Structures are given as structure tokens and as C-alpha cells.
Amino acid sequence: MRPVYLDNNATTHVDVDVLQAMLPFFTDQFGNASSMHDIGTAAGVVMKAARRQLQALIGAKFDHEIIFTSGGTESDNTAILSGLDVMPDRTEIVTSAVEHPAVLSLCAHLEKTRGVKVHRIPVDHHGRLNLNAYGKTLTPRVAIVSIMWANNETGTIFPVAKLAEMAKRVGALFHTDAVQAVGRLPMDLKATAIDMLSLSSHKLHGPKGIGALYVRRGVPFSSLIKGGHQERDRRAGTENTPGIVGLGKAAELALGYMDDETTRVKLLRDRLEEGLLERIPEAFVTGDPLARLPNTANIAFDSIDGEAIQSLLNRDGIACSSGSACTSGFLERSHVLEAMSIRRARGAVRFSFSRYNCEEDVDRVFEVLPGIVEKLRERFPKSSKRAKCR
Ligand SMILES: *Cc1c(COP(=O)(O)O)cnc(C)c1O
């Protein structure tokens, strides 16, 4: 049986057109854009085209506002460290309790090693940011705010345009990790006060190991990686030309598929959620019921671990994610569900769709998941012991 892939917030299938676009840059078109000969300058030309494709997808005003990086993690690290560098009189960071580890681990490290004060804004049990708490932490001591556009576990969308305007009022820089939002939500950055934005190619049907950081023109910037003059001195190192071409193509395709994402893909997601709630007692959908990514369903089940469900679904050829992490032999609940104070459920299962999914995938989940939940509930009647990792 064809495997059912419902883990598109972890990574996505590379589009065949993306691969086709990349292939020549591994063979005859191998040039280094810094070289002075034709083989080199050809690489410069295609990278400019890729920058334009990305500019169109996110609505940037200028193509040179886009810096290519190795992915979402590097973009997040670059943005936050740059913010601290260019604002030497300010020593505070504002972020949320539900960011990706790319932001949260860096913030914890800065707190420990540089004495930076980090404010982690709490969320309510729908995963919505506490705007009151956010407003109160904004003072002229804040160098940079980093708040994600959409959460990778629940799909909850944050009002980043508004958050950016609030940050501007105290002169802080505003960065958003938009890795899950780019290609799934229409964007027009030039109409917002957002200073920096991270994105990653492999979350939008492009190759892994390439991403970008948008830096609005005029925003002071300090590079993370020092070396040659690539990317206008903002990111040293010979450019990943095949990756950049692939990301450009993926961006162009994402723009074309945006309607599909917000209609057909969303309907598949909605059908999965409604169908599962009908078929399984004591299950509920987590995340903001109104402002949520069209492709993400995070479903919690009373009294059983998300990890156990995920592993049995895997045996039936269905790939999804449980959000929990295995730390020192014990299962740690997701920091996102923890921040949402969802105590009822011991865990949740995330199903994330893409344009490669179809009705049949949803039907397969309906066939197997109710039986799995029933079996697990019989085997483990409401115990509160921490589950061991498999
Ligand atoms: C996947 C992801 C990242 C990391 O991106 P990489 O390109 O894998 O480094 C960062 N933030 C969010 C929200 C993500 O989902």
C-alpha cells in the first residue's frame, strides 16, 4: 500500500519541477558566482532570478532584501543575534513560549552566557498570544522581538503585522519565524512593519539545507557568518547555487498553488478533523479555532499518549507526528501543549497536509485510527505514570 504522508510541517516532498530546475547546476552549470568568467557569472544570473521569485511570494519591496542561508534555523539565529549586535544599548529579547527550538534554544543560551533578559510571552489554551502581557514587556530596553507567524505544532497564526507595529513604538526590531507560513498564507511584507522574516525551502516542496532571511531595506544588520563578500557582505560562503535555484522554483510554484492550499487542502484537513471527532469519543482539536494554518490538524485524545498513537499509525503506513520529544529515556510532553495548559490530554497527534494529499489519505486514517485509540484505551486505562520511550 502507498504510504500516507501527513507530516508536511516536518518536511515536504520535493516537487519534480524543482528537481528539474536544480539538476543543471550540479553538472555543466557548476560555476561560482564570485568568478569573473562566463561560467561563474551565469550562476549570479540565476540567483538573481531566484531572489525575484522569493520576493514575489512574500511581497518584499526589493529583491536584495532577501539573503540566502542554510535554512530556517540559521535565519532565526542570524536575525536574533543581529538584533542584539546592532542595538548595543538594549539587552532584552521578547519572544513567545511556543517558538521553535531554533529560537528558544538560542534565547536560553543568550540568557545563560550573555545575561540577556528574555521575556517569553504566554499563550492561552487555544494557543493565542497574551497581547496584554506582550504590550507590557515592550519597553525601550528591548532590542528585538521574535514571534513566529504560525505555530508548527498547532498551526495557530499570530497577528504579526500588529505585533510588529507595537514593537516599533518602542524602537525595537521585529523578526518573525515564518517557516510554516510562507507558501501557505498570502503575504505582502512591504505593507507591514516587519523588519526580518525567516523561511525554509524544505517546508515548501524545495530541497533541504537552504532557506532565506528577509531583511527590510534600511534595517541595521550584522552578519552571523564572516568571510567573503557574498550576499552583499551579509552571509559569507560560496552560495549553494542548486539549492537557491530550487528554492526559487519552489517559491514560484507555491504562489501558483496558494489557492489550492487555502481551498482543497483546507477541506481535506477539515474533513479529517470533523470525521475523527465524530468517530472517536473524548478527542478534541487544539489551536486557535479561527486563525489557523489551512493544512494543520492537531488532535488530542484523553488519557493516551500521542506517541503511542503515532507509532501504531506508522505500522499501518500513516506518517504523522506526536509533538512529544524523547529526553533521557522518558517521553517529554510538547512545550507547546504545555504552554497551552492542555492537561486533559497526555499528548496529541499532528496531521499536516500538503498539495500531494488526497481524499484517500483521509479515508485511510478513518479506517485505522478509531481502532488504535480504542485498543490503547483498553490497554492503558487512565494511568498518570510518565510513559517510557520505545
Ligand atoms: C522547520 C522549522 C524551523 C527550522 O527550519 P530548518 O530549515 O529545518 O532549519 C524553524 N522554525 C519553524 C517554525 C519550523 O517549522
Tab-separated table of C-alpha atoms and ligand atoms in Angstrom:
chain	number	residue	atom	x	y	z
A	1	MET	CA	0.000	0.000	0.000
A	2	ARG	CA	1.138	3.562	-0.764
A	3	PRO	CA	2.369	5.247	2.416
A	4	VAL	CA	0.174	8.096	3.614
A	5	TYR	CA	2.330	11.126	4.367
A	6	LEU	CA	0.633	13.542	6.770
A	7	ASP	CA	3.730	15.139	8.300
A	8	ASN	CA	4.238	18.121	5.999
A	9	ASN	CA	5.088	20.504	8.850
A	10	ALA	CA	8.205	18.371	9.441
A	11	THR	CA	9.285	18.353	5.810
A	12	THR	CA	7.755	18.082	2.347
A	13	HIS	CA	8.149	16.136	-0.874
A	14	VAL	CA	10.446	17.962	-3.348
A	15	ASP	CA	8.380	18.954	-6.377
A	16	VAL	CA	9.643	17.268	-9.591
A	17	ASP	CA	9.793	20.658	-11.311
A	18	VAL	CA	12.037	21.908	-8.507
A	19	LEU	CA	14.384	18.950	-9.008
A	20	GLN	CA	14.432	19.506	-12.794
A	21	ALA	CA	15.316	23.161	-12.297
A	22	MET	CA	18.189	22.240	-9.957
A	23	LEU	CA	19.833	19.422	-11.920
A	24	PRO	CA	21.883	21.504	-14.426
A	25	PHE	CA	23.524	23.312	-11.507
A	26	PHE	CA	25.118	20.083	-10.327
A	27	THR	CA	26.617	19.363	-13.777
A	28	ASP	CA	27.537	21.801	-16.612
A	29	GLN	CA	26.423	24.945	-14.774
A	30	PHE	CA	28.688	24.454	-11.782
A	31	GLY	CA	30.138	27.981	-11.680
A	32	ASN	CA	30.990	30.089	-8.655
A	33	ALA	CA	29.134	33.414	-8.827
A	34	SER	CA	32.227	35.225	-7.489
A	35	SER	CA	34.330	34.203	-10.518
A	36	MET	CA	34.987	36.730	-13.295
A	37	HIS	CA	34.333	34.366	-16.230
A	38	ASP	CA	31.117	33.422	-18.020
A	39	ILE	CA	30.733	30.094	-16.202
A	40	GLY	CA	30.737	31.990	-12.908
A	41	THR	CA	28.547	34.928	-13.891
A	42	ALA	CA	25.856	32.515	-15.132
A	43	ALA	CA	25.391	31.419	-11.502
A	44	GLY	CA	24.919	35.052	-10.464
A	45	VAL	CA	22.170	35.483	-13.043
A	46	VAL	CA	20.105	32.501	-11.835
A	47	MET	CA	20.485	33.504	-8.187
A	48	LYS	CA	19.066	36.921	-9.034
A	49	ALA	CA	16.077	35.211	-10.678
A	50	ALA	CA	15.541	33.079	-7.556
A	51	ARG	CA	15.632	36.176	-5.356
A	52	ARG	CA	12.877	37.691	-7.535
A	53	GLN	CA	10.746	34.539	-7.252
A	54	LEU	CA	11.011	34.681	-3.477
A	55	GLN	CA	10.385	38.438	-3.445
A	56	ALA	CA	7.092	37.826	-5.265
A	57	LEU	CA	5.997	35.109	-2.826
A	58	ILE	CA	6.500	37.194	0.329
A	59	GLY	CA	5.726	40.616	-1.133
A	60	ALA	CA	9.136	42.174	-0.439
A	61	LYS	CA	9.731	45.607	-1.947
A	62	PHE	CA	13.276	44.896	-3.203
A	63	ASP	CA	14.910	41.624	-4.252
A	64	HIS	CA	18.096	42.478	-2.338
A	65	GLU	CA	16.111	42.345	0.910
A	66	ILE	CA	16.487	38.551	0.627
A	67	ILE	CA	19.621	36.846	1.990
A	68	PHE	CA	20.078	33.144	1.253
A	69	THR	CA	21.014	31.000	4.265
A	70	SER	CA	21.250	27.282	5.052
A	71	GLY	CA	17.645	27.141	6.332
A	72	GLY	CA	15.160	28.253	8.943
A	73	THR	CA	17.445	27.611	11.908
A	74	GLU	CA	20.294	29.723	10.562
A	75	SER	CA	17.887	32.509	9.585
A	76	ASP	CA	16.383	32.602	13.096
A	77	ASN	CA	19.829	32.626	14.748
A	78	THR	CA	21.116	35.322	12.374
A	79	ALA	CA	18.115	37.608	12.951
A	80	ILE	CA	18.211	37.469	16.752
A	81	LEU	CA	21.981	37.789	17.093
A	82	SER	CA	21.991	40.643	14.587
A	83	GLY	CA	19.279	42.419	16.580
A	84	LEU	CA	21.410	42.296	19.739
A	85	ASP	CA	24.540	43.387	17.835
A	86	VAL	CA	23.025	46.462	16.234
A	87	MET	CA	21.296	47.615	19.434
A	88	PRO	CA	24.179	47.582	21.936
A	89	ASP	CA	22.276	49.765	24.444
A	90	ARG	CA	19.395	47.298	24.688
A	91	THR	CA	19.645	43.943	26.453
A	92	GLU	CA	16.201	42.351	26.310
A	93	ILE	CA	14.505	39.950	23.881
A	94	VAL	CA	10.776	39.342	23.626
A	95	THR	CA	9.602	36.003	22.233
A	96	SER	CA	6.755	33.542	22.864
A	97	ALA	CA	6.570	30.376	24.945
A	98	VAL	CA	5.689	28.324	21.857
A	99	GLU	CA	8.518	29.145	19.426
A	100	HIS	CA	10.501	26.547	17.519
A	101	PRO	CA	13.685	25.314	19.290
A	102	ALA	CA	15.676	27.339	16.713
A	103	VAL	CA	14.541	30.436	18.633
A	104	LEU	CA	14.001	29.082	22.152
A	105	SER	CA	17.356	27.293	22.497
A	106	LEU	CA	19.248	30.323	21.254
A	107	CYS	CA	17.368	32.572	23.708
A	108	ALA	CA	18.128	30.212	26.614
A	109	HIS	CA	21.794	30.202	25.591
A	110	LEU	CA	21.937	34.024	25.429
A	111	GLU	CA	20.279	34.251	28.826
A	112	LYS	CA	22.910	31.976	30.328
A	113	THR	CA	26.046	33.227	28.582
A	114	ARG	CA	25.387	36.924	27.947
A	115	GLY	CA	22.963	37.895	30.687
A	116	VAL	CA	20.316	38.851	28.144
A	117	LYS	CA	16.825	39.133	29.658
A	118	VAL	CA	14.324	37.007	27.731
A	119	HIS	CA	10.558	37.552	28.004
A	120	ARG	CA	8.574	34.502	26.875
A	121	ILE	CA	5.014	35.675	26.277
A	122	PRO	CA	2.453	33.085	27.404
A	123	VAL	CA	-0.445	31.768	25.313
A	124	ASP	CA	-4.000	30.796	26.294
A	125	HIS	CA	-5.378	27.265	25.901
A	126	HIS	CA	-6.211	27.955	22.252
A	127	GLY	CA	-2.543	28.846	21.752
A	128	ARG	CA	-3.314	32.553	21.277
A	129	LEU	CA	-0.681	35.064	22.393
A	130	ASN	CA	-1.462	37.092	25.516
A	131	LEU	CA	-1.490	40.577	23.952
A	132	ASN	CA	-1.740	42.285	27.302
A	133	ALA	CA	1.438	40.615	28.553
A	134	TYR	CA	3.121	41.373	25.225
A	135	GLY	CA	2.280	45.077	25.450
A	136	LYS	CA	3.639	45.267	28.998
A	137	THR	CA	7.061	43.798	28.152
A	138	LEU	CA	7.632	46.294	25.334
A	139	THR	CA	9.991	48.951	26.675
A	140	PRO	CA	12.997	50.817	25.226
A	141	ARG	CA	15.166	48.060	26.782
A	142	VAL	CA	14.011	45.575	24.134
A	143	ALA	CA	16.454	45.092	21.251
A	144	ILE	CA	14.455	42.573	19.252
A	145	VAL	CA	11.107	40.813	19.276
A	146	SER	CA	10.954	37.354	17.671
A	147	ILE	CA	7.484	35.869	17.338
A	148	MET	CA	6.505	33.177	14.868
A	149	TRP	CA	3.940	33.781	12.110
A	150	ALA	CA	2.336	30.361	12.570
A	151	ASN	CA	3.000	27.631	15.091
A	152	ASN	CA	4.410	24.379	13.698
A	153	GLU	CA	2.518	22.096	16.112
A	154	THR	CA	-0.980	23.582	16.236
A	155	GLY	CA	-0.985	25.819	13.166
A	156	THR	CA	-2.124	28.791	15.275
A	157	ILE	CA	-1.487	32.059	13.431
A	158	PHE	CA	-0.182	35.074	15.362
A	159	PRO	CA	-1.164	38.645	14.391
A	160	VAL	CA	2.411	39.515	13.383
A	161	ALA	CA	1.590	42.722	11.481
A	162	LYS	CA	0.002	44.167	14.600
A	163	LEU	CA	2.742	42.810	16.890
A	164	ALA	CA	5.374	44.448	14.641
A	165	GLU	CA	3.646	47.826	14.873
A	166	MET	CA	3.557	47.581	18.659
A	167	ALA	CA	7.293	46.746	18.737
A	168	LYS	CA	8.093	49.739	16.503
A	169	ARG	CA	6.552	52.110	19.048
A	170	VAL	CA	9.371	51.356	21.497
A	171	GLY	CA	12.027	51.279	18.774
A	172	ALA	CA	12.594	47.511	18.926
A	173	LEU	CA	13.334	45.405	15.848
A	174	PHE	CA	10.699	42.828	14.881
A	175	HIS	CA	11.583	39.391	13.499
A	176	THR	CA	9.172	36.593	12.631
A	177	ASP	CA	9.879	32.891	12.092
A	178	ALA	CA	7.536	32.360	9.145
A	179	VAL	CA	8.838	28.909	8.199
A	180	GLN	CA	5.354	27.353	8.471
A	181	ALA	CA	3.507	30.318	6.972
A	182	VAL	CA	5.464	31.065	3.783
A	183	GLY	CA	3.746	29.385	0.843
A	184	ARG	CA	0.644	28.618	2.907
A	185	LEU	CA	-0.612	32.133	3.632
A	186	PRO	CA	-0.650	35.108	1.250
A	187	MET	CA	1.928	37.716	2.323
A	188	ASP	CA	2.712	41.307	1.499
A	189	LEU	CA	5.691	42.266	3.646
A	190	LYS	CA	6.074	45.737	2.165
A	191	ALA	CA	2.691	46.642	3.667
A	192	THR	CA	3.824	45.664	7.200
A	193	ALA	CA	6.341	46.916	9.780
A	194	ILE	CA	8.089	43.510	9.934
A	195	ASP	CA	11.881	44.017	9.834
A	196	MET	CA	13.093	40.444	9.383
A	197	LEU	CA	11.499	37.130	8.381
A	198	SER	CA	12.851	33.561	8.287
A	199	LEU	CA	11.795	30.936	5.778
A	200	SER	CA	12.932	27.445	4.841
A	201	SER	CA	12.856	25.715	1.466
A	202	HIS	CA	12.145	22.144	2.615
A	203	LYS	CA	8.833	23.155	4.200
A	204	LEU	CA	7.547	24.320	0.802
A	205	HIS	CA	8.461	21.444	-1.517
A	206	GLY	CA	12.023	22.645	-2.088
A	207	PRO	CA	15.325	20.968	-1.152
A	208	LYS	CA	16.756	20.773	2.380
A	209	GLY	CA	19.674	22.880	3.589
A	210	ILE	CA	18.587	26.140	2.006
A	211	GLY	CA	16.458	28.994	3.271
A	212	ALA	CA	16.366	32.741	3.427
A	213	LEU	CA	16.248	35.688	5.763
A	214	TYR	CA	14.328	38.747	4.641
A	215	VAL	CA	15.831	41.979	6.000
A	216	ARG	CA	13.884	45.116	5.171
A	217	ARG	CA	15.985	47.786	3.406
A	218	GLY	CA	17.437	50.256	5.884
A	219	VAL	CA	17.262	47.894	8.881
A	220	PRO	CA	20.684	47.770	10.559
A	221	PHE	CA	22.193	44.301	10.192
A	222	SER	CA	25.188	42.369	11.458
A	223	SER	CA	26.180	39.135	9.719
A	224	LEU	CA	26.474	35.862	11.603
A	225	ILE	CA	28.957	34.154	9.268
A	226	LYS	CA	32.058	36.194	8.447
A	227	GLY	CA	34.179	35.624	5.378
A	228	GLY	CA	33.880	36.639	1.731
A	229	HIS	CA	31.636	39.282	0.239
A	230	GLN	CA	28.757	37.028	-0.808
A	231	GLU	CA	25.156	38.216	-0.302
A	232	ARG	CA	26.343	41.865	-0.089
A	233	ASP	CA	28.544	41.026	2.914
A	234	ARG	CA	25.570	39.721	4.858
A	235	ARG	CA	26.220	35.955	4.626
A	236	ALA	CA	29.688	34.753	3.709
A	237	GLY	CA	30.442	31.466	1.977
A	238	THR	CA	30.111	30.267	-1.612
A	239	GLU	CA	26.431	30.208	-2.456
A	240	ASN	CA	24.501	26.931	-2.673
A	241	THR	CA	23.516	27.596	-6.288
A	242	PRO	CA	21.457	24.407	-6.888
A	243	GLY	CA	19.646	24.947	-3.575
A	244	ILE	CA	18.967	28.611	-4.345
A	245	VAL	CA	17.590	27.721	-7.794
A	246	GLY	CA	15.420	25.026	-6.167
A	247	LEU	CA	14.114	27.409	-3.511
A	248	GLY	CA	13.300	29.992	-6.207
A	249	LYS	CA	11.352	27.427	-8.221
A	250	ALA	CA	9.578	26.166	-5.080
A	251	ALA	CA	8.558	29.771	-4.285
A	252	GLU	CA	7.194	30.301	-7.797
A	253	LEU	CA	5.190	27.063	-7.586
A	254	ALA	CA	3.925	27.875	-4.060
A	255	LEU	CA	2.469	31.136	-5.350
A	256	GLY	CA	0.615	29.188	-8.049
A	257	TYR	CA	-0.680	26.612	-5.560
A	258	MET	CA	-1.740	29.121	-2.886
A	259	ASP	CA	-5.406	28.834	-3.867
A	260	ASP	CA	-5.235	25.034	-3.702
A	261	GLU	CA	-3.741	25.272	-0.201
A	262	THR	CA	-6.492	27.533	1.110
A	263	THR	CA	-9.358	25.596	-0.529
A	264	ARG	CA	-8.799	21.914	-1.394
A	265	VAL	CA	-6.083	21.216	1.205
A	266	LYS	CA	-8.070	23.038	3.882
A	267	LEU	CA	-11.177	20.969	3.047
A	268	LEU	CA	-9.174	17.749	3.440
A	269	ARG	CA	-7.931	18.955	6.836
A	270	ASP	CA	-11.438	19.987	7.918
A	271	ARG	CA	-12.860	16.649	6.805
A	272	LEU	CA	-10.221	14.796	8.823
A	273	GLU	CA	-10.958	16.826	11.965
A	274	GLU	CA	-14.723	16.546	11.742
A	275	GLY	CA	-14.602	12.840	10.860
A	276	LEU	CA	-12.286	11.984	13.745
A	277	LEU	CA	-14.321	13.890	16.321
A	278	GLU	CA	-17.420	12.014	15.108
A	279	ARG	CA	-15.741	8.616	15.257
A	280	ILE	CA	-13.648	8.952	18.443
A	281	PRO	CA	-15.011	9.929	21.865
A	282	GLU	CA	-13.031	12.280	24.122
A	283	ALA	CA	-10.971	13.773	21.315
A	284	PHE	CA	-10.576	17.469	20.623
A	285	VAL	CA	-8.861	19.823	18.194
A	286	THR	CA	-6.182	22.089	19.671
A	287	GLY	CA	-5.109	25.520	18.428
A	288	ASP	CA	-6.940	28.696	17.511
A	289	PRO	CA	-10.324	27.697	16.014
A	290	LEU	CA	-10.329	30.831	13.818
A	291	ALA	CA	-6.749	31.782	12.992
A	292	ARG	CA	-5.093	28.529	11.979
A	293	LEU	CA	-2.964	27.315	9.050
A	294	PRO	CA	-5.163	25.626	6.429
A	295	ASN	CA	-3.074	22.435	6.428
A	296	THR	CA	-2.595	21.591	10.117
A	297	ALA	CA	-4.746	19.453	12.432
A	298	ASN	CA	-3.546	18.839	15.975
A	299	ILE	CA	-5.835	16.426	17.750
A	300	ALA	CA	-5.597	15.498	21.409
A	301	PHE	CA	-7.075	12.340	22.934
A	302	ASP	CA	-7.966	11.984	26.592
A	303	SER	CA	-5.863	9.538	28.625
A	304	ILE	CA	-3.497	8.196	25.935
A	305	ASP	CA	-0.093	9.276	24.668
A	306	GLY	CA	0.231	10.885	21.282
A	307	GLU	CA	3.460	8.976	20.810
A	308	ALA	CA	1.735	5.579	21.192
A	309	ILE	CA	-0.885	6.542	18.598
A	310	GLN	CA	1.752	7.871	16.215
A	311	SER	CA	3.778	4.691	16.436
A	312	LEU	CA	0.752	2.439	15.743
A	313	LEU	CA	-0.296	4.662	12.822
A	314	ASN	CA	3.241	4.300	11.497
A	315	ARG	CA	2.833	0.491	11.497
A	316	ASP	CA	-0.255	0.996	9.349
A	317	GLY	CA	1.691	3.105	6.862
A	318	ILE	CA	0.498	6.507	8.047
A	319	ALA	CA	3.196	9.091	8.841
A	320	CYS	CA	2.296	11.858	11.274
A	321	SER	CA	3.871	13.410	14.356
A	322	SER	CA	3.157	13.363	18.086
A	323	GLY	CA	4.850	16.611	19.107
A	324	SER	CA	6.469	14.969	22.105
A	325	ALA	CA	10.197	14.518	22.334
A	326	CYS	CA	12.211	11.708	23.860
A	327	THR	CA	14.509	13.135	26.535
A	328	SER	CA	16.732	10.900	28.669
A	329	GLY	CA	14.599	7.817	28.164
A	330	PHE	CA	11.321	9.444	29.121
A	331	LEU	CA	8.675	10.972	26.961
A	332	GLU	CA	8.540	14.749	27.357
A	333	ARG	CA	5.287	16.426	26.546
A	334	SER	CA	5.425	19.068	23.862
A	335	HIS	CA	6.394	22.528	25.192
A	336	VAL	CA	3.615	23.952	23.014
A	337	LEU	CA	0.811	21.877	24.602
A	338	GLU	CA	2.419	22.527	27.989
A	339	ALA	CA	2.304	26.304	27.363
A	340	MET	CA	-1.363	25.951	26.360
A	341	SER	CA	-2.058	24.184	29.706
A	342	ILE	CA	-3.814	21.310	27.984
A	343	ARG	CA	-3.682	18.999	30.997
A	344	ARG	CA	-6.599	16.836	29.932
A	345	ALA	CA	-4.692	15.106	27.215
A	346	ARG	CA	-1.423	13.292	27.770
A	347	GLY	CA	-0.494	14.071	24.190
A	348	ALA	CA	-1.673	14.957	20.762
A	349	VAL	CA	-1.197	13.864	17.192
A	350	ARG	CA	-0.385	16.334	14.446
A	351	PHE	CA	-1.594	15.657	10.915
A	352	SER	CA	-0.192	18.176	8.427
A	353	PHE	CA	-1.275	18.186	4.787
A	354	SER	CA	0.173	19.429	1.510
A	355	ARG	CA	-0.872	19.592	-2.136
A	356	TYR	CA	0.286	15.973	-2.515
A	357	ASN	CA	-2.525	14.659	-0.274
A	358	CYS	CA	-5.899	13.399	-1.438
A	359	GLU	CA	-9.260	12.162	-0.063
A	360	GLU	CA	-7.954	8.607	0.077
A	361	ASP	CA	-5.362	9.637	2.687
A	362	VAL	CA	-8.102	10.914	4.989
A	363	ASP	CA	-10.113	7.713	4.462
A	364	ARG	CA	-7.097	5.619	5.486
A	365	VAL	CA	-6.881	7.495	8.802
A	366	PHE	CA	-10.616	6.958	9.364
A	367	GLU	CA	-10.146	3.222	8.757
A	368	VAL	CA	-7.415	2.687	11.340
A	369	LEU	CA	-7.327	5.441	13.963
A	370	PRO	CA	-10.600	4.735	15.841
A	371	GLY	CA	-9.464	1.121	16.401
A	372	ILE	CA	-5.998	2.219	17.569
A	373	VAL	CA	-7.421	4.658	20.125
A	374	GLU	CA	-9.861	2.077	21.434
A	375	LYS	CA	-7.155	-0.548	21.798
A	376	LEU	CA	-4.797	1.837	23.635
A	377	ARG	CA	-7.519	2.989	25.993
A	378	GLU	CA	-8.298	-0.621	26.897
A	379	ARG	CA	-4.650	-1.437	27.422
A	380	PHE	CA	-3.822	1.667	29.477
A	381	PRO	CA	-6.867	2.723	31.481
A	382	LYS	CA	-6.307	6.234	32.876
A	383	SER	CA	-2.865	5.932	34.422
A	384	SER	CA	-0.823	9.029	35.099
A	385	LYS	CA	2.621	7.439	35.016
A	386	ARG	CA	5.134	9.000	32.662
A	387	ALA	CA	5.464	6.837	29.619
A	388	LYS	CA	8.811	5.267	28.745
A	389	CYS	CA	10.148	5.794	25.255
A	390	ARG	CA	10.117	2.870	22.878
B	1	LIG	C1	11.204	23.537	10.458
B	1	LIG	C2	11.164	24.798	11.235
B	1	LIG	C3	12.341	25.524	11.503
B	1	LIG	C4	13.711	25.012	11.116
B	1	LIG	O1	13.954	25.128	9.733
B	1	LIG	P1	15.180	24.288	9.109
B	1	LIG	O2	15.248	24.764	7.682
B	1	LIG	O3	14.813	22.852	9.226
B	1	LIG	O4	16.402	24.658	9.868
B	1	LIG	C5	12.238	26.703	12.196
B	1	LIG	N1	11.046	27.166	12.608
B	1	LIG	C6	9.894	26.524	12.367
B	1	LIG	C7	8.597	27.095	12.820
B	1	LIG	C8	9.920	25.304	11.675
B	1	LIG	O5	8.778	24.644	11.472
